[in-house]
Short mmCIF file of C-alpha atoms and ligand atoms in Angstrom, two decimals:
data_model
loop_
_atom_site.label_atom_id
_atom_site.label_comp_id
_atom_site.label_asym_id
_atom_site.label_seq_id
_atom_site.Cartn_x
_atom_site.Cartn_y
_atom_site.Cartn_z
CA UNK L 4 -46.34 31.97 82.90
CA UNK L 5 -46.65 28.54 81.30
CA UNK L 6 -46.51 28.86 77.53
CA UNK L 7 -49.02 27.25 75.21
CA UNK L 8 -46.36 24.95 73.79
CA UNK L 9 -45.14 23.88 77.19
CA UNK L 10 -48.58 22.64 78.20
CA UNK L 11 -48.83 18.88 78.20
CA UNK L 12 -45.10 18.32 78.19
CA UNK L 13 -45.23 16.83 81.66
CA UNK L 14 -42.33 16.85 84.05
CA UNK L 15 -39.82 17.97 81.41
CA UNK L 16 -41.23 21.47 81.56
CA UNK L 17 -39.94 21.94 85.03
CA UNK L 18 -36.64 20.14 84.53
CA UNK L 19 -33.44 22.15 84.35
CA UNK L 20 -31.93 22.85 80.99
CA UNK L 21 -35.10 23.07 78.90
CA UNK L 22 -35.87 26.02 76.68
CA UNK L 23 -38.61 28.52 77.36
CA UNK L 24 -41.13 26.24 75.63
CA UNK L 25 -40.14 23.18 77.66
CA UNK L 26 -37.96 21.54 75.01
CA UNK L 27 -34.73 19.80 76.04
CA UNK L 28 -31.48 20.05 74.09
CA UNK L 29 -30.79 16.62 72.60
CA UNK L 30 -29.40 16.96 69.07
CA UNK L 31 -26.56 18.97 67.62
CA UNK L 32 -26.14 19.44 63.88
CA UNK L 33 -22.64 20.42 63.00
CA UNK L 34 -21.92 22.13 59.72
CA UNK L 35 -18.33 21.46 58.66
CA UNK L 36 -18.27 23.65 55.55
CA UNK L 37 -20.35 26.28 53.78
CA UNK L 38 -19.16 24.98 50.40
CA UNK L 39 -20.75 22.42 48.13
CA UNK L 40 -20.02 20.61 44.88
CA UNK L 41 -23.75 20.80 43.93
CA UNK L 42 -25.92 23.82 43.26
CA UNK L 43 -29.34 22.40 44.13
CA UNK L 44 -31.93 24.86 42.94
CA UNK L 45 -33.79 24.80 46.26
CA UNK L 46 -30.66 25.35 48.38
CA UNK L 47 -27.72 27.05 46.61
CA UNK L 48 -29.09 28.50 43.37
CA UNK L 49 -26.30 29.30 40.91
CA UNK L 50 -27.46 32.85 40.40
CA UNK L 51 -26.59 33.57 44.03
CA UNK L 52 -23.87 31.01 44.78
CA UNK L 53 -21.92 31.67 41.59
CA UNK L 54 -18.27 32.35 40.84
CA UNK L 55 -18.29 35.63 42.76
CA UNK L 56 -19.86 34.29 45.92
CA UNK L 57 -17.66 34.88 48.94
CA UNK L 58 -17.41 31.67 50.93
CA UNK L 59 -15.83 31.75 54.37
CA UNK L 60 -12.05 32.01 54.57
CA UNK L 61 -10.07 29.18 56.15
CA UNK L 62 -9.26 31.12 59.32
CA UNK L 63 -12.95 31.69 59.93
CA UNK L 64 -13.73 27.97 60.02
CA UNK L 65 -13.72 26.10 63.28
CA UNK L 66 -10.94 23.52 63.34
CA UNK L 67 -11.82 19.89 64.05
CA UNK L 68 -10.42 20.36 67.56
CA UNK L 69 -12.60 23.44 68.14
CA UNK L 70 -15.69 21.62 66.87
CA UNK L 71 -14.93 18.68 69.15
CA UNK L 72 -14.44 20.88 72.17
CA UNK L 73 -17.78 22.60 71.61
CA UNK L 74 -19.49 19.27 70.93
CA UNK L 75 -18.15 17.92 74.24
CA UNK L 76 -19.71 20.84 76.11
CA UNK L 77 -23.02 20.31 74.29
CA UNK L 78 -22.97 16.62 75.23
CA UNK L 79 -22.36 17.53 78.86
CA UNK L 80 -25.54 19.62 78.66
CA UNK L 81 -27.68 16.73 77.36
CA UNK L 82 -26.97 16.33 73.64
CA UNK L 83 -27.02 12.65 72.65
CA UNK L 84 -26.99 12.76 68.87
CA UNK L 85 -24.55 14.50 66.57
CA UNK L 86 -25.16 14.99 62.85
CA UNK L 87 -22.42 16.18 60.52
CA UNK L 88 -23.71 18.30 57.68
CA UNK L 89 -22.94 21.35 55.55
CA UNK L 90 -22.75 22.54 52.73
CA UNK L 91 -21.45 19.23 51.56
CA UNK L 92 -19.56 17.69 54.48
CA UNK L 93 -17.41 15.43 52.31
CA UNK L 94 -15.77 18.37 50.55
CA UNK L 95 -13.98 19.05 53.84
CA UNK L 96 -10.70 17.19 53.80
CA UNK L 97 -9.98 14.33 56.26
CA UNK L 98 -13.50 14.36 57.62
CA UNK L 99 -12.96 10.93 59.13
CA UNK L 100 -10.51 12.58 61.54
CA UNK L 101 -13.35 14.72 62.90
CA UNK L 102 -15.60 11.66 63.14
CA UNK L 103 -12.95 9.88 65.21
CA UNK L 104 -12.61 12.88 67.54
CA UNK L 105 -16.38 13.12 68.00
CA UNK L 106 -16.66 9.37 68.55
CA UNK L 107 -14.26 9.76 71.46
CA UNK L 108 -16.68 11.99 73.39
CA UNK L 109 -18.23 10.09 76.25
CA UNK L 110 -22.03 10.16 76.26
CA UNK L 111 -22.58 10.43 72.49
CA UNK L 112 -25.22 7.89 71.51
CA UNK L 113 -25.12 8.37 67.76
CA UNK L 114 -23.11 10.12 65.07
CA UNK L 115 -24.75 10.50 61.67
CA UNK L 116 -24.02 12.48 58.53
CA UNK L 117 -26.12 14.00 55.78
CA UNK L 118 -24.41 14.04 52.38
CA UNK L 119 -25.25 14.42 48.71
CA UNK L 120 -23.37 11.16 48.19
CA UNK L 121 -21.12 12.42 45.40
CA UNK L 122 -17.89 11.69 47.26
CA UNK L 123 -19.23 8.95 49.51
CA UNK L 124 -18.26 5.69 47.77
CA UNK L 125 -14.47 5.88 48.36
CA UNK L 126 -14.94 7.28 51.89
CA UNK L 127 -17.68 5.10 53.33
CA UNK L 128 -15.49 2.45 54.96
CA UNK L 129 -13.04 4.97 56.46
CA UNK L 130 -15.97 6.92 57.94
CA UNK L 131 -17.42 3.76 59.43
CA UNK L 132 -14.05 2.74 60.85
CA UNK L 133 -13.70 6.19 62.43
CA UNK L 134 -16.99 5.74 64.29
CA UNK L 135 -19.73 7.10 62.03
CA UNK L 136 -23.00 5.29 62.70
CA UNK L 137 -25.32 6.11 59.81
CA UNK L 138 -25.64 8.26 56.72
CA UNK L 139 -28.52 10.05 55.09
CA UNK L 140 -27.96 10.52 51.36
CA UNK L 141 -29.90 13.13 49.41
CA UNK L 142 -31.30 12.08 46.04
CA UNK L 143 -34.20 13.86 44.37
CA UNK L 144 -34.90 11.59 41.40
CA UNK L 145 -33.74 8.44 39.60
CA UNK L 146 -34.22 10.21 36.30
CA UNK L 147 -30.94 11.79 35.22
CA UNK L 148 -32.59 14.66 33.41
CA UNK L 149 -34.66 15.61 36.46
CA UNK L 150 -31.83 15.04 38.96
CA UNK L 151 -29.30 17.01 36.96
CA UNK L 152 -31.74 19.89 36.57
CA UNK L 153 -32.07 19.89 40.37
CA UNK L 154 -28.39 19.53 41.35
CA UNK L 155 -27.57 21.95 38.50
CA UNK L 156 -24.01 20.67 38.04
CA UNK L 157 -24.84 17.72 35.76
CA UNK L 158 -24.11 15.11 38.44
CA UNK L 159 -25.40 11.63 37.46
CA UNK L 160 -27.79 9.51 39.52
CA UNK L 161 -25.59 6.41 39.14
CA UNK L 162 -22.74 7.90 41.17
CA UNK L 163 -25.07 8.72 44.08
CA UNK L 164 -26.42 5.16 43.95
CA UNK L 165 -22.82 3.93 44.15
CA UNK L 166 -22.38 6.02 47.28
CA UNK L 167 -25.54 4.55 48.82
CA UNK L 168 -24.39 1.01 48.01
CA UNK L 169 -20.94 1.64 49.48
CA UNK L 170 -22.48 3.07 52.66
CA UNK L 171 -24.69 0.01 53.05
CA UNK L 172 -21.76 -2.32 52.41
CA UNK L 173 -19.74 -0.51 55.06
CA UNK L 174 -22.56 -0.91 57.59
CA UNK L 175 -23.60 2.75 57.79
CA UNK L 176 -27.16 1.51 58.14
CA UNK L 177 -30.02 1.93 57.87
CA UNK L 178 -29.22 4.32 55.01
CA UNK L 179 -31.86 7.02 54.73
CA UNK L 180 -32.47 8.71 51.39
CA UNK L 181 -33.73 12.30 51.43
CA UNK L 182 -35.85 13.46 48.51
CA UNK L 183 -37.04 17.07 48.42
CA UNK L 184 -40.25 17.19 46.43
CA UNK L 185 -40.84 20.35 44.44
CA UNK L 186 -44.10 20.84 42.53
CA UNK L 187 -43.68 20.77 38.77
CA UNK L 188 -40.03 19.69 39.08
CA UNK L 189 -39.77 16.16 40.53
CA UNK L 190 -43.18 15.17 41.88
CA UNK L 191 -43.31 12.80 38.89
CA UNK L 192 -40.34 10.93 40.39
CA UNK L 193 -42.07 10.06 43.68
CA UNK L 194 -43.46 6.68 42.60
CA UNK L 195 -40.28 5.48 40.88
CA UNK L 196 -38.23 6.44 43.95
CA UNK L 197 -40.68 4.58 46.21
CA UNK L 198 -40.57 1.54 43.91
CA UNK L 199 -36.77 1.53 43.82
CA UNK L 200 -36.24 1.82 47.58
CA UNK L 201 -39.12 -0.47 48.68
CA UNK L 202 -37.66 -3.65 50.04
CA UNK L 203 -34.08 -2.37 49.72
CA UNK L 204 -33.53 -1.91 53.45
CA UNK L 205 -32.96 1.82 52.82
CA UNK L 206 -35.53 4.29 54.15
CA UNK L 207 -36.84 6.85 51.69
CA UNK L 208 -37.81 10.16 53.28
CA UNK L 209 -39.85 12.60 51.25
CA UNK L 210 -39.36 16.19 52.29
CA UNK L 211 -41.66 19.13 51.73
CA UNK L 212 -39.84 21.92 49.95
CA UNK L 213 -39.10 24.48 52.67
CA UNK L 214 -38.66 28.24 52.74
CA UNK L 215 -35.20 28.07 54.26
CA UNK L 216 -32.92 31.04 53.58
CA UNK L 217 -33.98 33.81 51.25
CA UNK L 218 -32.26 32.89 48.00
CA UNK L 219 -34.35 30.01 46.66
CA UNK L 220 -37.40 32.11 45.75
CA UNK L 221 -39.69 29.74 47.68
CA UNK L 222 -43.39 29.82 46.93
CA UNK L 223 -46.10 27.92 48.80
CA UNK L 224 -47.60 26.61 45.56
CA UNK L 225 -44.33 24.75 44.87
CA UNK L 226 -44.76 22.66 48.03
CA UNK L 227 -46.22 19.18 47.53
CA UNK L 228 -47.92 18.48 50.87
CA UNK L 229 -46.86 15.31 52.67
CA UNK L 230 -50.49 14.12 52.70
CA UNK L 231 -50.50 14.24 48.91
CA UNK L 232 -47.22 12.32 48.73
CA UNK L 233 -48.61 9.61 51.02
CA UNK L 234 -51.75 9.47 48.90
CA UNK L 235 -49.70 8.98 45.71
CA UNK L 236 -47.55 6.19 47.17
CA UNK L 237 -50.35 4.62 49.24
CA UNK L 238 -52.50 4.40 46.09
CA UNK L 239 -49.94 2.04 44.61
CA UNK L 240 -48.78 0.16 47.73
CA UNK L 241 -51.04 0.47 50.81
CA UNK L 242 -49.34 2.14 53.80
CA UNK L 243 -49.97 2.35 57.51
CA UNK L 244 -48.55 4.82 60.03
CA UNK L 245 -45.86 3.73 62.48
CA UNK L 246 -45.27 5.25 65.92
CA UNK L 247 -42.32 7.65 66.19
CA UNK L 248 -39.06 6.14 67.42
CA UNK L 249 -38.63 8.95 69.94
CA UNK L 250 -39.99 12.34 70.91
CA UNK L 251 -38.96 14.98 68.40
CA UNK L 252 -38.47 12.64 65.45
CA UNK L 253 -38.70 14.82 62.38
CA UNK L 254 -40.12 12.30 59.95
CA UNK L 255 -43.61 10.81 60.22
CA UNK L 256 -43.11 7.12 59.62
CA UNK L 257 -45.19 4.76 57.46
CA UNK L 258 -44.78 1.09 56.61
CA UNK L 259 -45.80 -0.80 53.52
CA UNK L 260 -48.60 -3.20 54.47
CA UNK L 261 -47.03 -5.86 52.28
CA UNK L 262 -43.90 -5.88 54.46
CA UNK L 263 -41.58 -4.09 52.00
CA UNK L 264 -40.15 -1.80 54.69
CA UNK L 265 -40.86 1.78 55.73
CA UNK L 266 -40.68 5.35 54.51
CA UNK L 267 -40.95 8.75 56.11
CA UNK L 268 -42.37 12.14 55.23
CA UNK L 269 -41.03 15.38 56.59
CA UNK L 270 -43.88 17.85 56.62
CA UNK L 271 -42.25 20.93 58.04
CA UNK L 272 -44.55 23.21 56.07
CA UNK L 273 -47.96 21.56 56.39
CA UNK L 274 -47.51 19.86 59.80
CA UNK L 275 -44.86 21.80 61.73
CA UNK L 276 -43.10 19.90 64.49
CA UNK L 277 -41.68 22.88 66.39
CA UNK L 278 -43.13 21.83 69.72
CA UNK L 279 -40.90 18.78 69.83
CA UNK L 280 -37.79 20.35 68.32
CA UNK L 281 -34.75 19.47 70.41
CA UNK L 282 -32.11 20.53 67.83
CA UNK L 283 -29.35 23.09 67.95
CA UNK L 284 -27.22 23.92 64.91
CA UNK L 285 -23.58 24.93 64.86
CA UNK L 286 -22.36 26.73 61.75
CA UNK L 287 -18.81 26.17 60.56
CA UNK L 288 -17.83 29.67 61.68
CA UNK L 289 -18.92 28.84 65.19
CA UNK L 290 -22.37 30.37 65.45
CA UNK L 291 -25.12 28.61 67.33
CA UNK L 292 -28.53 28.68 65.67
CA UNK L 293 -31.53 27.63 67.72
CA UNK L 294 -33.79 27.21 64.67
CA UNK L 295 -33.37 26.28 61.01
CA UNK L 296 -35.25 29.47 60.17
CA UNK L 297 -33.36 31.80 62.51
CA UNK L 298 -32.24 35.16 61.22
CA UNK L 299 -29.14 35.28 63.40
CA UNK L 300 -26.83 33.04 65.35
CA UNK L 301 -24.98 33.34 68.66
CA UNK L 302 -21.22 33.61 68.42
CA UNK L 303 -19.32 30.80 70.15
CA UNK L 304 -16.05 31.10 68.21
CA UNK L 305 -15.26 34.49 69.76
CA UNK L 306 -15.32 33.28 73.37
CA UNK L 307 -13.67 30.00 72.38
CA UNK L 308 -10.72 31.73 70.75
CA UNK L 309 -10.54 34.32 73.51
CA UNK L 310 -9.75 31.54 75.97
CA UNK L 311 -13.12 30.85 77.59
CA UNK L 312 -13.18 27.79 79.84
CA UNK L 313 -15.57 24.89 79.22
CA UNK L 314 -17.62 26.10 82.19
CA UNK L 315 -17.93 29.58 80.68
CA UNK L 316 -18.99 28.13 77.32
CA UNK L 317 -21.49 25.85 79.04
CA UNK L 318 -22.95 28.84 80.89
CA UNK L 319 -23.35 30.69 77.60
CA UNK L 320 -25.05 27.69 75.98
CA UNK L 321 -27.37 27.27 78.96
CA UNK L 322 -28.36 30.89 78.82
CA UNK L 323 -29.00 30.81 75.05
CA UNK L 324 -31.00 27.57 75.26
CA UNK L 325 -33.08 28.61 78.24
CA UNK L 326 -34.19 31.73 76.36
CA UNK L 327 -35.03 29.81 73.17
CA UNK L 328 -38.59 30.40 71.99
CA UNK L 329 -38.29 29.68 68.24
CA UNK L 330 -41.25 28.06 66.50
CA UNK L 331 -40.99 29.56 63.07
CA UNK L 332 -42.82 26.83 61.17
CA UNK L 333 -45.84 27.18 63.42
CA UNK L 334 -45.85 30.94 62.92
CA UNK L 335 -45.07 30.84 59.19
CA UNK L 336 -48.43 32.19 58.17
CA UNK L 337 -48.46 34.96 60.76
CA UNK L 338 -47.18 38.46 60.07
CA UNK L 339 -44.38 38.20 62.61
CA UNK L 340 -42.00 35.94 60.69
CA UNK L 341 -38.51 37.30 60.11
CA UNK L 342 -37.75 38.37 56.55
CA UNK L 343 -34.06 37.54 56.86
CA UNK L 344 -33.13 33.92 57.41
CA UNK L 345 -29.87 32.05 57.47
CA UNK L 346 -29.13 29.94 54.39
CA UNK L 347 -29.47 26.14 54.69
CA UNK L 348 -26.00 25.68 53.21
CA UNK L 349 -24.58 27.73 56.11
CA UNK L 350 -26.04 25.67 58.94
CA UNK L 351 -27.00 22.39 57.30
CA UNK L 352 -30.34 20.64 57.08
C1 SAM Q 417 -28.46 21.45 53.25
S1 SAM Q 417 -28.20 19.75 52.87
C2 SAM Q 417 -26.58 19.51 53.56
C3 SAM Q 417 -26.01 18.13 53.43
C4 SAM Q 417 -25.71 17.64 52.02
N1 SAM Q 417 -25.10 18.61 51.18
C5 SAM Q 417 -26.94 17.05 51.37
O1 SAM Q 417 -27.44 17.63 50.41
O2 SAM Q 417 -27.39 16.02 51.84
C6 SAM Q 417 -29.21 18.84 54.02
C7 SAM Q 417 -30.58 18.44 53.53
O3 SAM Q 417 -31.38 19.57 53.36
C8 SAM Q 417 -32.23 19.40 52.24
N2 SAM Q 417 -32.68 20.71 51.76
C9 SAM Q 417 -31.92 21.72 51.28
N3 SAM Q 417 -32.69 22.78 50.93
C10 SAM Q 417 -33.97 22.42 51.21
C11 SAM Q 417 -35.24 23.07 51.08
N4 SAM Q 417 -35.35 24.31 50.59
N5 SAM Q 417 -36.34 22.41 51.48
C12 SAM Q 417 -36.25 21.15 51.99
N6 SAM Q 417 -35.10 20.49 52.15
C13 SAM Q 417 -33.97 21.10 51.75
C14 SAM Q 417 -31.32 18.68 51.28
O4 SAM Q 417 -32.03 18.01 50.27
C15 SAM Q 417 -30.60 17.72 52.17
O5 SAM Q 417 -31.29 16.51 52.26
S1 SF4 Q 418 -28.84 20.48 49.40
FE1 SF4 Q 418 -26.81 19.73 49.95
S2 SF4 Q 418 -25.98 19.14 47.96
FE2 SF4 Q 418 -27.65 20.46 47.50
S3 SF4 Q 418 -26.73 22.51 47.33
FE3 SF4 Q 418 -27.51 22.27 49.43
S4 SF4 Q 418 -25.74 21.64 50.55
FE4 SF4 Q 418 -25.30 21.22 48.38
#
């Protein structure tokens, strides 16, 4: 039976290696730690991720060599882009060593990283030298009071801006800047963020607040729809849509009509993009998640440490991917959504 989502996907539907909805495996997001030096209210609220929270023990974490071995198998199956994430990836020591190992995998087109920027400034050049291509830095406001209320550890805006500047100077470009917009918290910062990053060469991406995990107490009325965000910015500086760079691009792109560059909106709540989702996620304890909103992962660390060959791991990946039918965001309003979901800090954004 041809699924509804598969219709219209052309020859890819029949090609080997696609999932049950006709989507190829192209991107791998690799979480390198479940820890973070921030406690963003929408991701790792302090009440849950407090002093008593049990983070993973060292022995449970994949080593850089284990991550690289798995990544190599993923690349052999069609993955072209790797993104390093977390938790906060830069709290993992010697991360540039992992970047260098990943950069040595033949067939990798791009290695990127998402970071909160706190530890980026002194590391940017070493990461670039190791083979990192680009960074995305998260920043929710230019107003210290608002930003510190969101990161909840009193971290100042200026230090994140230093990280962004260092990344640009090192050539980790274009730098993208992720801003999660939460109603009543930082929607008032949208225009000042747009003003600041217009013409800077950096690409601001405004993200709808998502119901990832179960700890952030998400409510639909706290989501500022992407259309509203575009209306706010477009009212000040006229915008026009830009074609996606490639199939499956998460952000909808817009450009300023006056030539001051582009921005993106990520509308995972109001305009789900499940049908083009080509991403797999690897948690730092070696579980493969086929959706950001999955309730469970598939263990890869067990077979890896039990001595499985690359061929055996590839067979497991193929079987998991071919059975993939996730499209949570499209089903969000239906009664069938899972009530338990993995936390964003466990698998990365
Ligand atoms: C989980 S973080 C991991 C990487 C890094 N610590 C950082 O903050 O950039 C990845 C991205 O997910 C975003 N994010 C986290 N929780 C979110 C939520 N509930 N809704 C939308 N985006 C979220 C963050 O703002 C960040 O841009
Ligand atoms: S969004 Fe990133 S910086 Fe904020 S708590 Fe989550 S992992 Fe940490």
